[in-house]
Coordinates of N, CA, C and O in Angstrom, one line a residue:
M1 N 72.0 78.1 9.0 CA 70.5 77.9 9.4 C 70.5 77.2 10.7 O 71.1 76.5 10.9
R2 N 69.8 77.9 11.8 CA 69.3 77.3 13.2 C 68.3 77.0 13.4 O 67.5 78.1 13.2
V3 N 68.0 75.8 13.7 CA 66.3 75.3 14.0 C 66.1 75.3 15.2 O 67.1 74.7 16.1
E4 N 64.8 75.8 15.9 CA 64.7 75.3 17.1 C 62.8 75.0 17.3 O 62.3 75.7 16.5
V5 N 62.9 74.1 18.3 CA 61.6 73.8 18.2 C 60.9 73.8 19.8 O 61.7 74.1 20.9
D6 N 59.8 74.4 19.6 CA 58.9 74.8 21.0 C 58.1 73.6 21.4 O 57.1 73.3 21.0
V7 N 58.6 72.6 21.7 CA 57.8 71.3 21.9 C 56.4 71.3 22.5 O 55.5 70.6 22.4
P8 N 56.4 72.3 23.7 CA 55.0 72.4 24.5 C 54.2 72.8 23.4 O 52.8 72.9 23.6
K9 N 54.4 73.6 22.5 CA 53.5 74.4 21.4 C 53.2 73.3 20.4 O 52.0 73.4 19.6
C10 N 53.6 72.0 20.2 CA 53.3 71.4 19.0 C 52.3 70.7 19.0 O 51.8 70.0 20.5
V11 N 51.5 70.4 18.1 CA 50.3 69.5 18.1 C 50.3 68.2 17.5 O 49.4 67.8 17.0
A12 N 51.7 67.8 17.0 CA 51.8 66.6 16.4 C 51.0 66.1 15.3 O 50.8 65.0 15.0
S13 N 50.9 67.3 14.3 CA 50.3 67.3 13.1 C 51.4 66.3 11.9 O 50.8 65.8 11.0
G14 N 52.5 66.3 12.3 CA 53.7 65.5 11.4 C 53.7 66.0 9.9 O 54.6 65.6 9.3
Q15 N 53.5 67.5 9.8 CA 53.8 68.1 8.8 C 55.2 68.3 8.3 O 56.1 68.1 7.4
C16 N 56.1 68.6 9.5 CA 57.6 68.8 9.3 C 58.5 67.6 9.4 O 59.4 67.6 8.5
V17 N 57.9 66.4 9.7 CA 58.6 65.1 9.3 C 58.2 64.8 8.2 O 59.5 64.5 7.6
M18 N 57.3 64.9 7.8 CA 56.8 64.6 6.0 C 57.6 65.5 5.1 O 58.4 64.9 4.0
L19 N 58.3 66.7 5.7 CA 58.7 67.8 4.5 C 60.3 67.8 4.7 O 61.0 67.8 4.0
A20 N 60.7 67.2 6.2 CA 62.1 67.3 6.2 C 62.7 66.1 7.1 O 62.8 66.1 8.5
P21 N 62.5 65.1 6.7 CA 62.6 63.8 7.8 C 64.1 63.5 8.2 O 64.1 62.6 9.3
D22 N 65.0 64.5 7.6 CA 66.4 64.4 8.2 C 66.5 65.7 9.4 O 67.6 65.4 10.0
V23 N 65.6 66.1 9.7 CA 65.9 67.4 10.4 C 64.8 66.9 11.7 O 65.3 67.6 12.7
F24 N 63.5 66.4 11.5 CA 62.5 66.4 12.4 C 62.0 64.6 12.3 O 62.3 64.3 11.4
D25 N 61.5 64.4 13.5 CA 61.1 62.9 13.7 C 60.0 63.4 14.9 O 60.0 64.6 15.3
Q26 N 59.4 62.1 15.3 CA 58.3 62.7 16.0 C 58.3 61.3 17.2 O 58.7 60.3 16.9
R27 N 58.1 61.8 18.4 CA 58.1 60.8 19.5 C 57.1 59.4 19.4 O 55.6 60.1 19.2
D28 N 57.4 58.4 19.5 CA 56.6 57.1 19.4 C 55.2 57.3 20.2 O 54.3 57.4 19.8
E29 N 55.5 58.0 21.6 CA 54.5 57.8 22.8 C 53.6 58.7 22.3 O 52.1 58.8 22.8
D30 N 53.7 59.9 21.8 CA 52.6 60.9 21.6 C 52.8 61.9 20.4 O 52.0 62.7 20.3
G31 N 53.8 61.5 19.6 CA 53.8 62.3 18.3 C 54.7 63.6 18.3 O 54.6 64.3 17.3
M32 N 54.9 64.0 19.6 CA 55.5 65.4 19.6 C 56.8 65.5 18.8 O 57.7 64.6 18.7
V33 N 57.0 66.6 18.3 CA 58.5 66.9 17.6 C 59.8 66.6 18.1 O 59.4 66.7 19.6
V34 N 60.6 65.8 17.6 CA 61.7 65.8 17.9 C 62.8 66.5 17.1 O 62.8 66.3 15.6
L35 N 63.6 67.4 17.3 CA 64.6 68.1 16.6 C 66.1 67.1 16.3 O 66.8 66.7 17.3
L36 N 66.1 66.5 14.9 CA 67.4 65.6 14.9 C 68.7 66.6 14.2 O 69.5 66.0 14.8
D37 N 68.4 67.7 13.8 CA 69.4 68.3 13.2 C 69.5 69.9 13.4 O 68.3 70.2 12.8
A38 N 69.9 70.5 14.3 CA 69.6 72.1 14.9 C 70.3 72.7 13.7 O 70.1 74.1 13.7
A39 N 71.1 72.2 13.0 CA 72.0 72.9 12.0 C 72.0 72.2 10.6 O 73.0 71.9 10.3
P40 N 71.0 72.2 10.2 CA 70.9 71.3 8.8 C 71.8 71.9 7.7 O 72.2 73.2 7.5
P41 N 72.2 70.9 6.8 CA 73.0 71.5 5.7 C 72.2 72.4 4.6 O 70.8 71.9 4.7
A42 N 72.6 73.1 3.6 CA 72.1 74.1 2.9 C 71.1 73.3 2.0 O 69.9 73.7 1.6
E43 N 71.6 72.0 1.7 CA 70.4 71.6 1.0 C 69.1 71.2 1.4 O 68.2 70.8 0.6
L44 N 68.8 71.3 2.7 CA 67.9 70.8 3.5 C 66.9 72.4 3.9 O 65.9 72.2 4.4
H45 N 67.4 73.4 3.6 CA 66.8 74.7 3.9 C 65.7 74.7 3.5 O 64.9 75.4 4.3
D46 N 65.5 74.6 2.3 CA 64.1 74.6 1.5 C 63.0 74.1 2.3 O 62.0 74.7 2.6
A47 N 63.1 72.9 2.5 CA 62.4 72.0 3.1 C 62.0 72.5 4.6 O 61.0 72.3 4.9
V48 N 63.0 72.7 5.4 CA 62.9 73.5 6.7 C 62.0 74.6 6.7 O 61.2 74.7 7.6
R49 N 62.3 75.4 6.0 CA 61.6 76.8 5.9 C 60.2 76.3 5.5 O 59.3 77.1 6.2
E50 N 59.8 75.4 4.8 CA 58.7 74.9 4.4 C 58.0 74.3 5.7 O 56.7 74.4 5.6
S51 N 58.4 73.6 6.3 CA 58.1 73.0 7.6 C 57.9 74.2 8.7 O 56.6 73.8 9.0
A52 N 58.3 75.1 8.7 CA 58.3 76.3 9.6 C 56.8 76.9 9.0 O 56.1 77.2 10.4
T53 N 57.0 77.1 7.9 CA 55.6 78.0 7.4 C 54.3 77.3 7.5 O 53.6 77.7 7.8
L54 N 54.4 76.0 7.4 CA 53.4 74.7 7.4 C 53.1 74.5 8.9 O 51.9 74.0 8.8
C55 N 53.8 74.7 9.6 CA 53.4 74.2 11.2 C 52.4 74.9 11.7 O 52.2 76.0 11.9
P56 N 51.1 74.2 11.8 CA 49.9 74.8 12.3 C 50.1 75.2 13.8 O 49.4 76.0 14.2
A57 N 50.9 74.9 14.6 CA 51.1 75.3 15.9 C 52.3 76.4 16.0 O 52.5 77.0 16.9
A58 N 52.9 76.7 14.8 CA 54.2 77.6 14.7 C 55.2 77.2 15.8 O 55.7 78.1 16.5
A59 N 55.4 76.1 16.0 CA 56.3 75.6 16.8 C 57.9 75.4 16.4 O 58.5 75.1 17.2
I60 N 58.0 75.8 15.2 CA 59.4 75.7 14.6 C 59.8 77.2 14.3 O 59.4 78.1 13.6
R61 N 60.8 77.7 14.8 CA 61.6 79.1 14.9 C 63.0 78.7 13.9 O 64.0 77.7 14.3
L62 N 63.4 79.6 13.2 CA 64.4 79.6 12.3 C 65.2 80.7 12.7 O 64.8 81.9 12.8
G63 N 66.3 80.5 12.6 CA 67.4 81.8 12.7 C 68.7 81.6 11.8 O 69.1 80.4 11.0
E64 N 69.4 82.6 11.8 CA 70.5 82.4 10.7 C 71.9 82.2 11.9 O 72.0 82.9 12.9
S65 N 72.6 81.1 11.4 CA 73.8 80.9 12.5 C 75.1 81.6 11.8 O 75.1 82.1 10.8

């Protein structure tokens, strides 16, 4: 799995961080998404897919690597 984030689209809701904290974080100053792992291990794929689905701004894109 390959993960990409579109930071300008992010609305800082934090859903991704709650669902996949090993893959996503938020900047302290404005809450915008920070991608920690663009190629997460298989055991995190379900949480990352759910994060992408629930992102209110559709700022998370997934691809297969």
